[in-house]
């Protein structure tokens, strides 16, 4: 594989993914039969596991049997089993060996370890293969270039459990099969070793260094759009050092690197004065980020990232920074499993029906529905059964059915089920806050680089943390409009009227709000790649994280 060109590697990957893509397309015509087949395969494979014996998997003959034997579950139902796996236990949740534990915590904290073995990796590959084929078909220019796949900086040394299991993936290619992973790594513009940079600033610097060296960059795949906006915003900060490093083949990150890492990266960065000259020319040609990025990466065709729920508010900024580049949604992929992949008409999200067995809880507490039983316009919470040992697992992600392709529903992510903050009975929800915030900003024709609402204990009130180039008076009006929108929630209005909650405060952020938010989440144990932008955060204390101050008492509304 050494020395293989991007054009050949991309075509080999496309060819390797075609058989699974064909199976996926056929399954779309027989959704119910496919799903029962997936469930039977998972159950049969795990009959000999502790969980399978306890729930008598060997005698389950229907979906109704399965539902009767196995109750709906949350992560806490698996915590003791995962702790046993981490200590070296075998055959606990699955008969297949667990090879890795992947940490995840959703939007607020890192508290869960998800077991990974060969069956779960294969289920991910069943979803990724159709996505890759569809992506190449709709954007054939991708076949000619290299890619940047999201890498999470390591905030810790390489970790292993007491039983010797590794904790955490290096990069997104770890979700792929072995052959596909080898091909993908031939296409990486940024090596996964960059994750060991040690500090965030050095991580940003080294990522930019390798990206700038990649004149043939054609695809950027990240999770959070703000991750990419922060990265792009670092270009001006390190401009001179980056150009000098490209020309000389040196490494000058803001903080010293481990000697072994420095040696590994130097071998990948030979002097390239011609590329350095082109990079410098692009910087001189325009101060506009969008125009400059077109010159730096003329082959860049697609940016793949979250586009639904609150992440969608950052898309206008992303489109300005990467003009004439297709911004494509990822569907809904969690550490625990894949729910949807963007392979429908125009990249619409279809369920990963060959990967896991799905159930959906309608709003209002009614009985779970199966994939082929979902109704257009309805919102459901996702329940997964996977080959990784999660059975009838409540993912707590909510999806809306936006239509159908045959029997298969199109699923749009609308937010987390637990996106409720309730200090005094106010029951503020993520979707409501997001809508009220959008209306407040639109009313002032104001675009903000970062916004978030959170409770502030010292103020006994909710606060709007906002990074925007606007006068204080404009920000006060945004706050007043947001407060009015929040009062549309009966419970919030009642708490305000009782005096349990003070009026909304406004906190203009001085500096980079998303960067500070990302650093704070990382300090709490989250990886930057899994931190989701949220309109409403459940954890207080953000006035101690962001630079700035609350507007004066006259800002109260």
Coordinates of C-alpha atoms in Angstrom, one line a residue:
X1 CA 0.0 0.0 0.0
X2 CA 3.0 2.3 0.4
X3 CA 3.1 5.0 -2.3
X4 CA -0.4 4.4 -3.7
X5 CA -1.9 7.5 -5.3
X6 CA -5.1 9.1 -3.9
X7 CA -6.9 8.4 -7.2
X8 CA -6.2 4.7 -7.0
X9 CA -6.9 4.5 -3.2
X10 CA -10.3 6.3 -3.7
X11 CA -11.3 4.0 -6.5
X12 CA -10.3 0.9 -4.5
X13 CA -12.3 2.1 -1.6
X14 CA -15.3 2.8 -3.8
X15 CA -15.1 -0.7 -5.3
X16 CA -14.8 -2.4 -1.9
X17 CA -17.9 -0.6 -0.7
X18 CA -20.1 -1.4 -3.7
X19 CA -21.3 -4.9 -2.6
X20 CA -22.6 -3.6 0.7
X21 CA -24.2 -0.6 -1.0
X22 CA -26.1 -2.9 -3.3
X23 CA -27.3 -5.0 -0.3
X24 CA -28.4 -1.8 1.4
X25 CA -30.4 -0.6 -1.6
X26 CA -32.1 -4.0 -1.9
X27 CA -33.0 -3.9 1.9
X28 CA -34.8 -0.6 1.4
X29 CA -37.5 -2.5 -0.5
X30 CA -38.0 -5.0 2.4
X31 CA -37.6 -3.0 5.6
X32 CA -39.5 -5.2 8.0
X33 CA -37.9 -8.4 6.7
X34 CA -34.4 -6.9 6.8
X35 CA -34.9 -5.7 10.4
X36 CA -36.1 -9.0 11.7
X37 CA -33.1 -10.6 10.0
X38 CA -30.7 -8.1 11.7
X39 CA -32.3 -8.9 15.1
X40 CA -32.1 -12.7 14.6
X41 CA -28.4 -12.4 13.6
X42 CA -27.6 -10.4 16.8
X43 CA -29.5 -12.8 19.0
X44 CA -28.1 -15.9 17.5
X45 CA -24.5 -14.6 17.8
X46 CA -25.0 -13.8 21.5
X47 CA -26.9 -16.8 22.8
X48 CA -23.8 -17.9 24.8
X49 CA -23.2 -14.6 26.4
X50 CA -24.2 -14.0 30.0
X51 CA -26.8 -11.6 28.9
X52 CA -28.1 -14.0 26.2
X53 CA -28.4 -16.9 28.7
X54 CA -30.2 -14.7 31.3
X55 CA -32.7 -13.5 28.7
X56 CA -33.0 -16.9 26.9
X57 CA -32.0 -15.7 23.5
X58 CA -32.1 -19.3 22.3
X59 CA -35.9 -19.4 22.4
X60 CA -36.8 -16.0 21.0
X61 CA -38.8 -16.5 17.8
X62 CA -40.3 -13.1 17.1
X63 CA -40.0 -9.3 17.8
X64 CA -42.8 -9.7 20.4
X65 CA -40.8 -12.5 22.2
X66 CA -37.8 -10.1 22.2
X67 CA -39.8 -7.3 23.7
X68 CA -41.3 -9.6 26.3
X69 CA -37.8 -10.9 27.4
X70 CA -35.7 -7.7 27.2
X71 CA -36.9 -4.5 28.8
X72 CA -36.0 -1.0 27.5
X73 CA -32.7 0.1 29.0
X74 CA -30.4 3.0 29.7
X75 CA -26.6 3.1 30.2
X76 CA -27.0 2.7 33.9
X77 CA -28.4 -0.8 33.3
X78 CA -25.1 -1.7 31.6
X79 CA -22.6 0.1 33.8
X80 CA -21.9 -2.9 36.1
X81 CA -21.5 -5.2 33.1
X82 CA -19.1 -2.7 31.4
X83 CA -17.1 -2.4 34.6
X84 CA -16.7 -6.2 34.5
X85 CA -15.6 -6.1 30.9
X86 CA -13.1 -3.4 31.7
X87 CA -11.7 -5.6 34.5
X88 CA -11.2 -8.5 32.0
X89 CA -14.5 -10.2 32.0
X90 CA -15.4 -12.2 28.8
X91 CA -18.8 -13.1 27.3
X92 CA -20.6 -10.6 29.5
X93 CA -22.8 -8.8 27.0
X94 CA -21.6 -10.4 23.8
X95 CA -20.1 -13.8 22.9
X96 CA -17.5 -12.0 20.7
X97 CA -14.5 -10.5 22.5
X98 CA -14.5 -6.8 23.3
X99 CA -11.4 -5.2 21.8
X100 CA -11.9 -1.6 22.9
X101 CA -14.0 0.7 25.1
X102 CA -14.9 4.0 23.5
X103 CA -15.7 6.9 25.8
X104 CA -18.8 9.1 25.1
X105 CA -20.9 11.5 27.0
X106 CA -23.1 13.1 24.5
X107 CA -23.5 16.9 25.0
X108 CA -22.7 17.5 28.6
X109 CA -20.3 15.1 30.2
X110 CA -18.0 12.1 29.6
X111 CA -19.4 9.3 31.7
X112 CA -19.9 6.3 29.5
X113 CA -17.7 3.6 28.0
X114 CA -19.2 1.7 25.0
X115 CA -17.8 -1.8 24.3
X116 CA -16.5 -2.4 20.7
X117 CA -15.8 -5.8 19.1
X118 CA -15.7 -7.1 15.6
X119 CA -19.6 -7.4 15.2
X120 CA -20.2 -3.7 16.1
X121 CA -17.4 -2.5 13.8
X122 CA -19.0 -4.6 11.0
X123 CA -22.3 -2.9 11.7
X124 CA -20.8 0.5 11.4
X125 CA -19.2 -0.6 8.1
X126 CA -22.6 -1.7 6.8
X127 CA -23.7 1.9 7.2
X128 CA -20.5 3.7 6.1
X129 CA -20.1 1.8 2.8
X130 CA -23.4 3.0 1.3
X131 CA -22.5 6.6 2.4
X132 CA -19.1 6.4 0.8
X133 CA -20.5 5.1 -2.5
X134 CA -23.2 7.8 -2.5
X135 CA -20.7 10.5 -1.7
X136 CA -18.4 9.5 -4.6
X137 CA -21.3 9.2 -7.0
X138 CA -22.7 12.7 -6.2
X139 CA -19.2 14.3 -5.9
X140 CA -16.9 12.5 -8.4
X141 CA -14.2 15.1 -7.8
X142 CA -13.6 13.5 -4.5
X143 CA -11.9 10.6 -6.3
X144 CA -8.9 12.7 -7.2
X145 CA -7.9 14.1 -3.8
X146 CA -7.0 13.4 -0.1
X147 CA -9.3 13.8 2.9
X148 CA -9.3 15.2 6.4
X149 CA -11.1 12.9 8.8
X150 CA -11.8 14.3 12.2
X151 CA -9.1 13.6 14.8
X152 CA -9.6 14.2 18.5
X153 CA -6.7 15.6 20.4
X154 CA -5.7 13.3 23.3
X155 CA -6.1 15.0 26.6
X156 CA -4.5 12.1 28.4
X157 CA -1.8 9.5 27.9
X158 CA -2.8 6.3 26.1
X159 CA -5.3 4.6 28.4
X160 CA -6.0 1.0 29.2
X161 CA -8.4 -0.6 31.6
X162 CA -7.3 -2.8 34.5
X163 CA -8.1 -5.7 32.2
X164 CA -5.9 -4.4 29.5
X165 CA -8.5 -3.0 27.1
X166 CA -7.6 0.1 25.2
X167 CA -9.8 3.1 25.8
X168 CA -10.7 5.4 22.9
X169 CA -10.1 5.6 19.1
X170 CA -7.4 7.7 17.5
X171 CA -9.5 9.0 14.7
X172 CA -12.7 8.4 12.7
X173 CA -11.1 5.7 10.5
X174 CA -11.3 3.4 13.4
X175 CA -15.0 2.9 12.6
X176 CA -14.0 1.3 9.3
X177 CA -13.2 -2.3 8.4
X178 CA -9.5 -3.3 8.3
X179 CA -9.2 -3.0 4.5
X180 CA -11.1 0.2 4.3
X181 CA -9.0 1.6 7.2
X182 CA -5.8 0.9 5.3
X183 CA -7.2 2.6 2.2
X184 CA -8.5 5.6 4.2
X185 CA -5.2 6.1 5.9
X186 CA -3.5 6.3 2.5
X187 CA -5.8 9.3 1.9
X188 CA -5.4 11.1 5.1
X189 CA -4.1 14.7 4.8
X190 CA -3.5 14.8 8.5
X191 CA -1.9 11.8 10.3
X192 CA -3.6 10.5 13.4
X193 CA -0.3 11.0 15.3
X194 CA -1.3 14.7 15.5
X195 CA -3.7 13.7 18.3
X196 CA -0.7 13.3 20.6
X197 CA 0.3 17.0 20.3
X198 CA -0.1 17.5 24.0
X199 CA -1.8 20.9 24.0
X200 CA -4.8 22.2 22.1
X201 CA -2.8 25.1 20.5
X202 CA -0.2 22.7 19.2
X203 CA -2.9 20.4 18.0
X204 CA -4.5 23.2 16.0
X205 CA -1.2 24.2 14.6
X206 CA -0.1 20.8 13.5
X207 CA -3.5 20.1 11.9
X208 CA -3.2 23.3 9.9
X209 CA 0.4 22.6 8.9
X210 CA -0.6 19.3 7.3
X211 CA -3.8 20.7 5.8
X212 CA -1.9 23.5 4.2
X213 CA 0.6 21.0 2.7
X214 CA -2.3 19.2 1.1
X215 CA -3.0 21.1 -2.1
X216 CA -5.2 18.2 -3.3
X217 CA -7.5 18.2 -0.3
X218 CA -11.0 17.3 -1.5
X219 CA -13.0 16.2 1.5
X220 CA -13.2 17.5 5.1
X221 CA -15.2 15.2 7.5
X222 CA -15.7 16.5 11.0
X223 CA -18.5 16.3 13.5
X224 CA -19.1 19.7 14.9
X225 CA -19.1 22.6 12.4
X226 CA -17.7 24.9 15.0
X227 CA -14.6 22.6 15.3
X228 CA -13.8 23.5 11.7
X229 CA -14.6 27.2 12.2
X230 CA -12.1 27.4 15.2
X231 CA -9.5 25.6 13.1
X232 CA -9.9 28.0 10.2
X233 CA -9.8 30.9 12.6
X234 CA -6.3 29.9 13.7
X235 CA -4.8 30.4 10.2
X236 CA -4.0 34.1 10.7
X237 CA -2.6 33.6 14.2
X238 CA 0.1 31.2 12.9
X239 CA 0.5 32.3 9.3
X240 CA 4.2 33.2 9.3
X241 CA 5.3 30.2 11.3
X242 CA 3.2 27.8 9.1
X243 CA 4.7 29.1 5.9
X244 CA 8.3 28.9 7.2
X245 CA 7.7 25.3 8.5
X246 CA 6.3 24.2 5.1
X247 CA 9.3 25.7 3.3
X248 CA 11.9 24.3 5.6
X249 CA 10.3 21.0 6.6
X250 CA 10.4 22.0 10.2
X251 CA 7.9 21.9 13.1
X252 CA 7.3 25.0 15.2
X253 CA 4.1 24.4 17.2
X254 CA 3.4 26.8 20.1
X255 CA 4.4 24.1 22.7
X256 CA 7.3 21.6 22.6
X257 CA 6.5 18.1 21.3
X258 CA 7.5 14.8 22.7
X259 CA 10.7 13.7 20.9
X260 CA 9.3 10.5 19.5
X261 CA 6.2 12.4 18.1
X262 CA 8.4 15.1 16.7
X263 CA 10.5 12.5 14.9
X264 CA 7.5 10.7 13.5
X265 CA 6.0 14.0 12.1
X266 CA 9.2 15.3 10.7
X267 CA 9.5 12.2 8.5
X268 CA 6.1 13.2 7.0
X269 CA 7.0 16.9 6.4
X270 CA 9.9 17.2 3.9
X271 CA 10.8 20.7 2.8
X272 CA 8.3 22.1 0.2
X273 CA 9.3 25.6 -0.8
X274 CA 7.1 25.6 -3.8
X275 CA 4.0 24.9 -1.7
X276 CA 5.1 27.4 0.9
X277 CA 5.2 30.0 -1.8
X278 CA 1.7 29.2 -3.0
X279 CA 0.4 29.4 0.5
X280 CA 2.1 32.7 1.1
X281 CA 0.6 34.0 -2.2
X282 CA -2.9 32.9 -1.1
X283 CA -2.5 34.9 2.2
X284 CA -1.3 38.0 0.3
X285 CA -4.0 37.7 -2.4
X286 CA -7.0 38.2 0.0
X287 CA -7.8 38.8 3.6
X288 CA -11.3 37.3 3.1
X289 CA -11.2 33.7 4.5
X290 CA -13.5 32.4 1.8
X291 CA -11.5 33.7 -1.1
X292 CA -8.3 32.6 0.6
X293 CA -9.5 29.0 1.2
X294 CA -10.4 28.7 -2.5
X295 CA -6.8 29.5 -3.4
X296 CA -5.4 27.2 -0.7
X297 CA -7.6 24.2 -1.5
X298 CA -8.9 24.5 -5.0
X299 CA -10.0 20.9 -5.1
X300 CA -12.0 20.9 -1.9
X301 CA -15.5 19.7 -2.9
X302 CA -17.3 18.6 0.3
X303 CA -17.4 19.4 4.0
X304 CA -19.3 16.7 6.0
X305 CA -20.5 17.7 9.4
X306 CA -23.6 17.9 11.7
X307 CA -26.2 20.1 10.1
X308 CA -29.3 19.4 12.2
X309 CA -30.6 20.9 15.5
X310 CA -28.4 23.7 17.0
X311 CA -25.5 22.8 14.8
X312 CA -27.4 24.2 11.8
X313 CA -27.1 27.7 13.2
X314 CA -23.4 27.7 12.3
X315 CA -23.9 26.7 8.7
X316 CA -24.1 30.3 7.3
X317 CA -20.7 31.1 8.9
X318 CA -19.3 27.8 7.5
X319 CA -20.5 28.6 4.0
X320 CA -18.8 32.0 4.1
X321 CA -15.6 30.4 5.2
X322 CA -15.8 27.6 2.6
X323 CA -17.7 29.0 -0.4
X324 CA -18.5 26.9 -3.5
X325 CA -18.1 23.8 -1.3
X326 CA -21.0 21.4 -0.6
X327 CA -21.9 21.3 3.1
X328 CA -23.4 17.8 3.7
X329 CA -25.1 16.5 6.8
X330 CA -23.8 13.3 8.4
X331 CA -27.2 11.9 9.4
X332 CA -27.3 10.6 13.0
X333 CA -24.3 8.6 14.1
X334 CA -23.6 8.1 17.8
X335 CA -20.8 6.2 19.6
X336 CA -23.3 3.5 20.4
X337 CA -24.5 3.0 16.8
X338 CA -25.6 4.5 13.5
X339 CA -29.2 5.7 13.2
X340 CA -29.2 7.3 9.7
X341 CA -26.9 7.9 6.8
X342 CA -27.1 10.6 4.1
X343 CA -27.8 8.4 1.1
X344 CA -31.4 9.3 0.2
X345 CA -32.3 11.8 -2.6
X346 CA -29.9 14.7 -2.4
X347 CA -28.2 13.2 0.6
X348 CA -31.4 12.9 2.7
X349 CA -30.9 10.7 5.8
X350 CA -32.1 7.1 5.5
X351 CA -32.0 4.6 8.4
X352 CA -29.0 2.3 8.7
X353 CA -31.4 -0.6 8.5
X354 CA -28.8 -3.3 7.9
X355 CA -26.7 -2.2 10.9
X356 CA -28.8 -2.5 14.0
X357 CA -32.4 -3.4 15.1
X358 CA -34.4 -0.2 15.6
X359 CA -37.4 0.7 17.7
X360 CA -38.9 4.2 18.1
X361 CA -40.8 5.6 21.1
X362 CA -43.5 8.0 20.0
X363 CA -43.9 11.2 22.0
X364 CA -46.5 10.7 24.7
X365 CA -45.4 7.4 26.1
X366 CA -47.1 5.1 23.6
X367 CA -45.9 1.6 22.6
X368 CA -42.6 1.5 20.6
X369 CA -42.9 1.4 16.8
X370 CA -40.8 -0.5 14.3
X371 CA -39.0 1.1 11.5
X372 CA -41.6 0.4 8.9
X373 CA -44.4 1.6 11.2
X374 CA -43.3 5.3 11.5
X375 CA -45.5 8.1 10.3
X376 CA -44.4 11.2 8.4
X377 CA -44.4 14.4 10.5
X378 CA -44.1 12.5 13.8
X379 CA -41.2 12.8 16.3
X380 CA -39.7 9.7 18.0
X381 CA -37.0 8.7 20.4
X382 CA -34.5 6.1 19.1
X383 CA -34.0 2.7 20.7
X384 CA -31.1 0.5 19.5
X385 CA -30.2 -3.1 19.7
X386 CA -26.6 -3.6 18.4
X387 CA -24.0 -6.3 18.0
X388 CA -22.0 -4.4 20.6
X389 CA -24.1 -5.7 23.5
X390 CA -26.7 -2.9 23.9
X391 CA -30.2 -4.3 23.8
X392 CA -33.3 -2.1 23.5
X393 CA -31.0 0.8 24.5
X394 CA -32.6 4.2 24.7
X395 CA -30.2 6.4 22.8
X396 CA -32.1 9.6 23.9
X397 CA -31.9 11.1 20.5
X398 CA -35.1 12.4 18.9
X399 CA -35.8 12.2 15.2
X400 CA -38.5 13.5 13.0
X401 CA -39.9 11.5 10.0
X402 CA -39.7 14.0 7.1
X403 CA -41.0 11.5 4.4
X404 CA -40.5 8.1 3.1
X405 CA -38.5 6.3 0.3
X406 CA -40.7 3.3 -0.2
X407 CA -41.1 1.6 3.3
X408 CA -38.0 3.4 4.6
X409 CA -38.5 6.7 6.6
X410 CA -36.3 9.7 6.2
X411 CA -35.1 10.6 9.7
X412 CA -34.0 14.1 10.7
X413 CA -32.3 14.6 14.0
X414 CA -34.1 17.2 16.1
X415 CA -32.3 17.1 19.5
X416 CA -31.6 15.1 22.6
X417 CA -34.5 13.7 24.6
X418 CA -33.0 14.9 27.8
X419 CA -32.6 18.5 26.6
X420 CA -34.6 19.8 29.6
X421 CA -33.2 22.1 32.3
X422 CA -35.5 22.3 35.4
X423 CA -34.2 24.1 38.5
X424 CA -37.4 25.4 39.9
X425 CA -40.0 23.7 37.8
X426 CA -39.4 25.9 34.7
X427 CA -38.9 22.9 32.4
X428 CA -37.0 24.8 29.7
X429 CA -36.4 22.6 26.7
X430 CA -33.6 22.8 24.1
X431 CA -36.0 23.0 21.1
X432 CA -38.0 25.9 22.6
X433 CA -34.8 27.9 23.6
X434 CA -33.3 27.3 20.2
X435 CA -36.5 28.6 18.5
X436 CA -36.8 31.7 20.8
X437 CA -33.1 32.5 20.4
X438 CA -33.3 32.2 16.6
X439 CA -36.3 34.6 16.6
X440 CA -34.5 37.1 18.8
X441 CA -31.4 37.2 16.6
X442 CA -33.5 37.4 13.4
X443 CA -35.4 40.3 14.9
X444 CA -32.2 42.3 15.1
X445 CA -30.8 40.9 11.8
X446 CA -27.8 39.8 14.0
X447 CA -25.5 36.9 13.3
X448 CA -23.6 35.6 16.3
X449 CA -20.4 33.6 16.2
X450 CA -21.5 31.8 19.4
X451 CA -24.7 31.7 21.5
X452 CA -25.7 29.6 24.4
X453 CA -28.3 29.9 27.2
X454 CA -27.5 28.4 30.7
X455 CA -28.5 28.9 34.3
X456 CA -26.3 31.1 36.5
X457 CA -26.5 30.2 40.1
X458 CA -25.0 33.4 41.3
X459 CA -27.6 35.4 39.4
X460 CA -30.5 33.0 40.1
X461 CA -31.4 33.5 36.5
X462 CA -30.7 32.2 33.0
X463 CA -28.1 34.0 31.0
X464 CA -27.5 34.4 27.3
X465 CA -23.8 34.0 26.5
X466 CA -23.2 35.6 23.1
X467 CA -20.3 36.5 20.9
X468 CA -21.3 39.0 18.3
X469 CA -20.0 42.3 16.9
X470 CA -22.9 44.4 18.0
X471 CA -23.5 47.4 20.3
X472 CA -24.6 46.8 23.9
X473 CA -28.1 48.2 23.1
X474 CA -28.6 45.7 20.4
X475 CA -27.6 42.9 22.7
X476 CA -30.0 44.2 25.3
X477 CA -32.8 44.1 22.7
X478 CA -31.9 40.5 21.8
X479 CA -32.0 39.6 25.5
X480 CA -35.4 41.2 25.9
X481 CA -36.8 39.4 22.9
X482 CA -35.3 36.1 24.1
X483 CA -36.9 36.6 27.6
X484 CA -40.2 37.2 26.0
X485 CA -39.8 34.0 24.0
X486 CA -38.9 32.0 27.1
X487 CA -42.0 33.4 28.9
X488 CA -44.0 31.6 26.2
X489 CA -43.3 28.5 28.3
X490 CA -46.0 28.5 31.0
X491 CA -43.6 26.9 33.6
X492 CA -40.9 29.4 33.0
X493 CA -43.3 32.3 33.2
X494 CA -44.8 31.0 36.4
X495 CA -41.3 30.7 38.0
X496 CA -40.5 34.3 36.9
X497 CA -43.8 35.6 38.2
X498 CA -43.2 33.9 41.6
X499 CA -39.7 35.3 41.8
X500 CA -38.0 31.9 41.8
X501 CA -36.1 33.0 38.7
X502 CA -34.6 36.4 38.1
X503 CA -34.8 38.1 34.6
X504 CA -32.6 36.9 31.9
X505 CA -29.0 38.3 31.9
X506 CA -26.9 39.1 28.9
X507 CA -23.2 38.2 28.9
X508 CA -21.3 39.5 25.8
X509 CA -18.2 37.2 25.3
X510 CA -14.9 38.9 24.8
X511 CA -12.8 36.5 22.8
X512 CA -13.6 33.2 21.1
X513 CA -16.7 31.7 22.7
X514 CA -16.6 28.4 20.9
X515 CA -12.9 27.9 21.6
X516 CA -13.5 28.5 25.3
X517 CA -16.5 26.3 25.4
X518 CA -14.6 23.5 23.6
X519 CA -11.7 23.8 26.1
X520 CA -14.0 23.7 29.1
X521 CA -15.8 20.6 27.8
X522 CA -12.4 18.9 27.1
X523 CA -11.3 19.7 30.6
X524 CA -14.4 17.8 31.8
X525 CA -13.4 14.7 29.9
X526 CA -15.1 15.2 26.5
X527 CA -13.3 15.0 23.2
X528 CA -13.7 18.0 21.0
X529 CA -15.1 15.9 18.2
X530 CA -18.0 14.8 20.3
X531 CA -19.0 18.2 21.8
X532 CA -22.3 19.2 20.3
X533 CA -23.3 22.9 20.0
X534 CA -26.3 23.4 22.2
X535 CA -28.8 26.3 22.5
X536 CA -29.4 25.3 26.2
X537 CA -26.7 23.9 28.4
X538 CA -27.7 22.0 31.6
X539 CA -24.5 22.9 33.6
X540 CA -24.2 26.3 35.3
X541 CA -21.1 28.4 35.9
X542 CA -20.2 29.5 32.4
X543 CA -19.6 33.1 33.5
X544 CA -16.4 31.7 35.0
X545 CA -15.4 30.1 31.7
X546 CA -16.0 32.9 29.2
X547 CA -14.0 36.2 29.1
X548 CA -16.4 39.1 29.6
X549 CA -19.0 40.4 32.0
X550 CA -22.7 40.6 32.4
X551 CA -24.3 43.8 31.1
X552 CA -25.4 46.2 33.8
X553 CA -28.7 46.0 35.7
X554 CA -30.4 48.0 33.0
X555 CA -30.0 44.9 30.8
X556 CA -32.5 43.1 32.9
X557 CA -35.8 42.5 31.2

